[in-house]
Amino acid sequence: MTSRLKTILLAGFTAGTLDIIAAIVLLGNRKAVPILKYIASGVFGKEAFAGGTEMAVLGLLFHYTIAFSFAIAYFLLFPSLPPLLKKHKLLSGLLYGILVWCVMNLVVVPMTNVSRGPIKLESALLNMGILMVCIGLPISLIVERYYASKK
């Protein structure tokens, strides 16, 4: 397995795991299955909530697919980042988390079957913070370490 692939897998798995744990602890009622079914509802709509364990498993699969997609995107974009963002990996990671929130909430989720109301400031800021810390930072730190080792 190449070190590029290992880096992407580590970044995606770490970010996906931290994000789902944060969702379970901070957003949900500490029950993973309803949260995973909510994720599956993006594809299956309301039927996901009536489904069994298979819907939760599909939700988890979708969740990690999204996390790996953002890890791949950052890995490919990193060489093109401005020097300031390459040098300041924490800033880069936090900004990437904000970008992930924007892409998910303004592009991806509206194209799915997820039913949701208008975006509320308090929950948007909490969700954005989670993505900054659980998605942006780990992906940035892991990918930057790979590129630093190639210098």
mmCIF file with all atom_site columns, N, CA and C in Angstrom, residues 6 12 22 26 37 47 51 57 62 64 67 70 77 86 88 92-93 105 110 112 117 122 132 146 150-151:
data_model
loop_
_atom_site.group_PDB
_atom_site.id
_atom_site.type_symbol
_atom_site.label_atom_id
_atom_site.label_alt_id
_atom_site.label_comp_id
_atom_site.label_asym_id
_atom_site.label_entity_id
_atom_site.label_seq_id
_atom_site.pdbx_PDB_ins_code
_atom_site.Cartn_x
_atom_site.Cartn_y
_atom_site.Cartn_z
_atom_site.occupancy
_atom_site.B_iso_or_equiv
_atom_site.pdbx_formal_charge
_atom_site.auth_seq_id
_atom_site.auth_comp_id
_atom_site.auth_asym_id
_atom_site.auth_atom_id
_atom_site.pdbx_PDB_model_num
ATOM 1  N N  . LYS A 1 6   ? -2.159  5.320  2.317  1.00 0.00 ? 6   LYS A N  1
ATOM 2  C CA . LYS A 1 6   ? -2.191  5.220  3.784  1.00 0.00 ? 6   LYS A CA 1
ATOM 3  C C  . LYS A 1 6   ? -2.561  6.557  4.411  1.00 0.00 ? 6   LYS A C  1
ATOM 4  N N  . GLY A 1 12  ? -9.054  10.092 6.422  1.00 0.00 ? 12  GLY A N  1
ATOM 5  C CA . GLY A 1 12  ? -10.496 9.867  6.293  1.00 0.00 ? 12  GLY A CA 1
ATOM 6  C C  . GLY A 1 12  ? -11.070 9.100  7.460  1.00 0.00 ? 12  GLY A C  1
ATOM 7  N N  . ALA A 1 22  ? -18.480 12.836 17.809 1.00 0.00 ? 22  ALA A N  1
ATOM 8  C CA . ALA A 1 22  ? -18.973 14.165 18.213 1.00 0.00 ? 22  ALA A CA 1
ATOM 9  C C  . ALA A 1 22  ? -20.473 14.287 17.962 1.00 0.00 ? 22  ALA A C  1
ATOM 10 N N  . LEU A 1 26  ? -22.590 15.114 21.122 1.00 0.00 ? 26  LEU A N  1
ATOM 11 C CA . LEU A 1 26  ? -23.050 16.497 21.213 1.00 0.00 ? 26  LEU A CA 1
ATOM 12 C C  . LEU A 1 26  ? -24.397 16.778 20.562 1.00 0.00 ? 26  LEU A C  1
ATOM 13 N N  . LYS A 1 37  ? -29.223 6.468  10.886 1.00 0.00 ? 37  LYS A N  1
ATOM 14 C CA . LYS A 1 37  ? -30.403 6.391  10.015 1.00 0.00 ? 37  LYS A CA 1
ATOM 15 C C  . LYS A 1 37  ? -30.695 7.756  9.389  1.00 0.00 ? 37  LYS A C  1
ATOM 16 N N  . GLU A 1 47  ? -37.957 6.391  4.621  1.00 0.00 ? 47  GLU A N  1
ATOM 17 C CA . GLU A 1 47  ? -37.867 4.928  4.735  1.00 0.00 ? 47  GLU A CA 1
ATOM 18 C C  . GLU A 1 47  ? -36.675 4.499  5.602  1.00 0.00 ? 47  GLU A C  1
ATOM 19 N N  . GLY A 1 51  ? -36.401 1.531  8.665  1.00 0.00 ? 51  GLY A N  1
ATOM 20 C CA . GLY A 1 51  ? -35.537 0.375  8.433  1.00 0.00 ? 51  GLY A CA 1
ATOM 21 C C  . GLY A 1 51  ? -34.861 -0.081 9.712  1.00 0.00 ? 51  GLY A C  1
ATOM 22 N N  . VAL A 1 57  ? -26.175 0.772  9.190  1.00 0.00 ? 57  VAL A N  1
ATOM 23 C CA . VAL A 1 57  ? -24.913 0.377  8.552  1.00 0.00 ? 57  VAL A CA 1
ATOM 24 C C  . VAL A 1 57  ? -24.699 1.187  7.273  1.00 0.00 ? 57  VAL A C  1
ATOM 25 N N  . PHE A 1 62  ? -22.152 5.664  4.289  1.00 0.00 ? 62  PHE A N  1
ATOM 26 C CA . PHE A 1 62  ? -22.252 6.978  3.645  1.00 0.00 ? 62  PHE A CA 1
ATOM 27 C C  . PHE A 1 62  ? -21.399 8.004  4.385  1.00 0.00 ? 62  PHE A C  1
ATOM 28 N N  . TYR A 1 64  ? -18.668 7.563  6.231  1.00 0.00 ? 64  TYR A N  1
ATOM 29 C CA . TYR A 1 64  ? -17.244 7.396  5.953  1.00 0.00 ? 64  TYR A CA 1
ATOM 30 C C  . TYR A 1 64  ? -16.906 7.713  4.499  1.00 0.00 ? 64  TYR A C  1
ATOM 31 N N  . ALA A 1 67  ? -16.442 11.382 4.533  1.00 0.00 ? 67  ALA A N  1
ATOM 32 C CA . ALA A 1 67  ? -15.189 11.742 5.218  1.00 0.00 ? 67  ALA A CA 1
ATOM 33 C C  . ALA A 1 67  ? -13.979 11.448 4.326  1.00 0.00 ? 67  ALA A C  1
ATOM 34 N N  . PHE A 1 70  ? -13.651 14.067 1.537  1.00 0.00 ? 70  PHE A N  1
ATOM 35 C CA . PHE A 1 70  ? -13.018 15.315 1.965  1.00 0.00 ? 70  PHE A CA 1
ATOM 36 C C  . PHE A 1 70  ? -11.526 15.121 2.221  1.00 0.00 ? 70  PHE A C  1
ATOM 37 N N  . LEU A 1 77  ? -5.634  18.915 -3.053 1.00 0.00 ? 77  LEU A N  1
ATOM 38 C CA . LEU A 1 77  ? -5.541  20.372 -3.092 1.00 0.00 ? 77  LEU A CA 1
ATOM 39 C C  . LEU A 1 77  ? -4.315  20.917 -2.361 1.00 0.00 ? 77  LEU A C  1
ATOM 40 N N  . LYS A 1 86  ? -0.176  26.438 3.911  1.00 0.00 ? 86  LYS A N  1
ATOM 41 C CA . LYS A 1 86  ? 0.709   25.271 4.057  1.00 0.00 ? 86  LYS A CA 1
ATOM 42 C C  . LYS A 1 86  ? 1.525   25.387 5.344  1.00 0.00 ? 86  LYS A C  1
ATOM 43 N N  . HIS A 1 88  ? 0.778   27.217 8.094  1.00 0.00 ? 88  HIS A N  1
ATOM 44 C CA . HIS A 1 88  ? -0.067  27.260 9.298  1.00 0.00 ? 88  HIS A CA 1
ATOM 45 C C  . HIS A 1 88  ? -1.150  26.194 9.192  1.00 0.00 ? 88  HIS A C  1
ATOM 46 N N  . SER A 1 92  ? -5.186  26.324 8.454  1.00 0.00 ? 92  SER A N  1
ATOM 47 C CA . SER A 1 92  ? -5.655  25.636 7.253  1.00 0.00 ? 92  SER A CA 1
ATOM 48 C C  . SER A 1 92  ? -6.739  24.620 7.586  1.00 0.00 ? 92  SER A C  1
ATOM 49 N N  . GLY A 1 93  ? -6.524  23.853 8.645  1.00 0.00 ? 93  GLY A N  1
ATOM 50 C CA . GLY A 1 93  ? -7.505  22.851 9.049  1.00 0.00 ? 93  GLY A CA 1
ATOM 51 C C  . GLY A 1 93  ? -8.815  23.470 9.498  1.00 0.00 ? 93  GLY A C  1
ATOM 52 N N  . ASN A 1 105 ? -23.720 21.723 3.891  1.00 0.00 ? 105 ASN A N  1
ATOM 53 C CA . ASN A 1 105 ? -25.008 22.331 4.213  1.00 0.00 ? 105 ASN A CA 1
ATOM 54 C C  . ASN A 1 105 ? -25.605 23.168 3.100  1.00 0.00 ? 105 ASN A C  1
ATOM 55 N N  . PRO A 1 110 ? -28.820 19.827 0.615  1.00 0.00 ? 110 PRO A N  1
ATOM 56 C CA . PRO A 1 110 ? -30.012 20.234 -0.153 1.00 0.00 ? 110 PRO A CA 1
ATOM 57 C C  . PRO A 1 110 ? -30.319 19.345 -1.360 1.00 0.00 ? 110 PRO A C  1
ATOM 58 N N  . THR A 1 112 ? -30.157 16.085 -1.229 1.00 0.00 ? 112 THR A N  1
ATOM 59 C CA . THR A 1 112 ? -30.548 14.775 -0.726 1.00 0.00 ? 112 THR A CA 1
ATOM 60 C C  . THR A 1 112 ? -32.005 14.760 -0.305 1.00 0.00 ? 112 THR A C  1
ATOM 61 N N  . GLY A 1 117 ? -35.319 21.773 8.483  1.00 0.00 ? 117 GLY A N  1
ATOM 62 C CA . GLY A 1 117 ? -35.841 23.128 8.436  1.00 0.00 ? 117 GLY A CA 1
ATOM 63 C C  . GLY A 1 117 ? -34.752 24.112 8.064  1.00 0.00 ? 117 GLY A C  1
ATOM 64 N N  . GLU A 1 122 ? -27.356 29.010 16.083 1.00 0.00 ? 122 GLU A N  1
ATOM 65 C CA . GLU A 1 122 ? -26.721 28.266 17.176 1.00 0.00 ? 122 GLU A CA 1
ATOM 66 C C  . GLU A 1 122 ? -26.303 26.861 16.744 1.00 0.00 ? 122 GLU A C  1
ATOM 67 N N  . MET A 1 132 ? -14.860 21.754 12.036 1.00 0.00 ? 132 MET A N  1
ATOM 68 C CA . MET A 1 132 ? -13.538 22.379 12.085 1.00 0.00 ? 132 MET A CA 1
ATOM 69 C C  . MET A 1 132 ? -12.559 21.517 12.889 1.00 0.00 ? 132 MET A C  1
ATOM 70 N N  . TYR A 1 146 ? 2.357   14.185 5.728  1.00 0.00 ? 146 TYR A N  1
ATOM 71 C CA . TYR A 1 146 ? 2.775   13.422 4.546  1.00 0.00 ? 146 TYR A CA 1
ATOM 72 C C  . TYR A 1 146 ? 3.641   14.296 3.638  1.00 0.00 ? 146 TYR A C  1
ATOM 73 N N  . LYS A 1 150 ? 7.945   14.482 2.439  1.00 0.00 ? 150 LYS A N  1
ATOM 74 C CA . LYS A 1 150 ? 8.398   14.353 1.052  1.00 0.00 ? 150 LYS A CA 1
ATOM 75 C C  . LYS A 1 150 ? 9.382   15.434 0.655  1.00 0.00 ? 150 LYS A C  1
ATOM 76 N N  . LYS A 1 151 ? 9.610   16.420 1.540  1.00 0.00 ? 151 LYS A N  1
ATOM 77 C CA . LYS A 1 151 ? 10.540  17.512 1.223  1.00 0.00 ? 151 LYS A CA 1
ATOM 78 C C  . LYS A 1 151 ? 11.970  17.057 1.311  1.00 0.00 ? 151 LYS A C  1
#
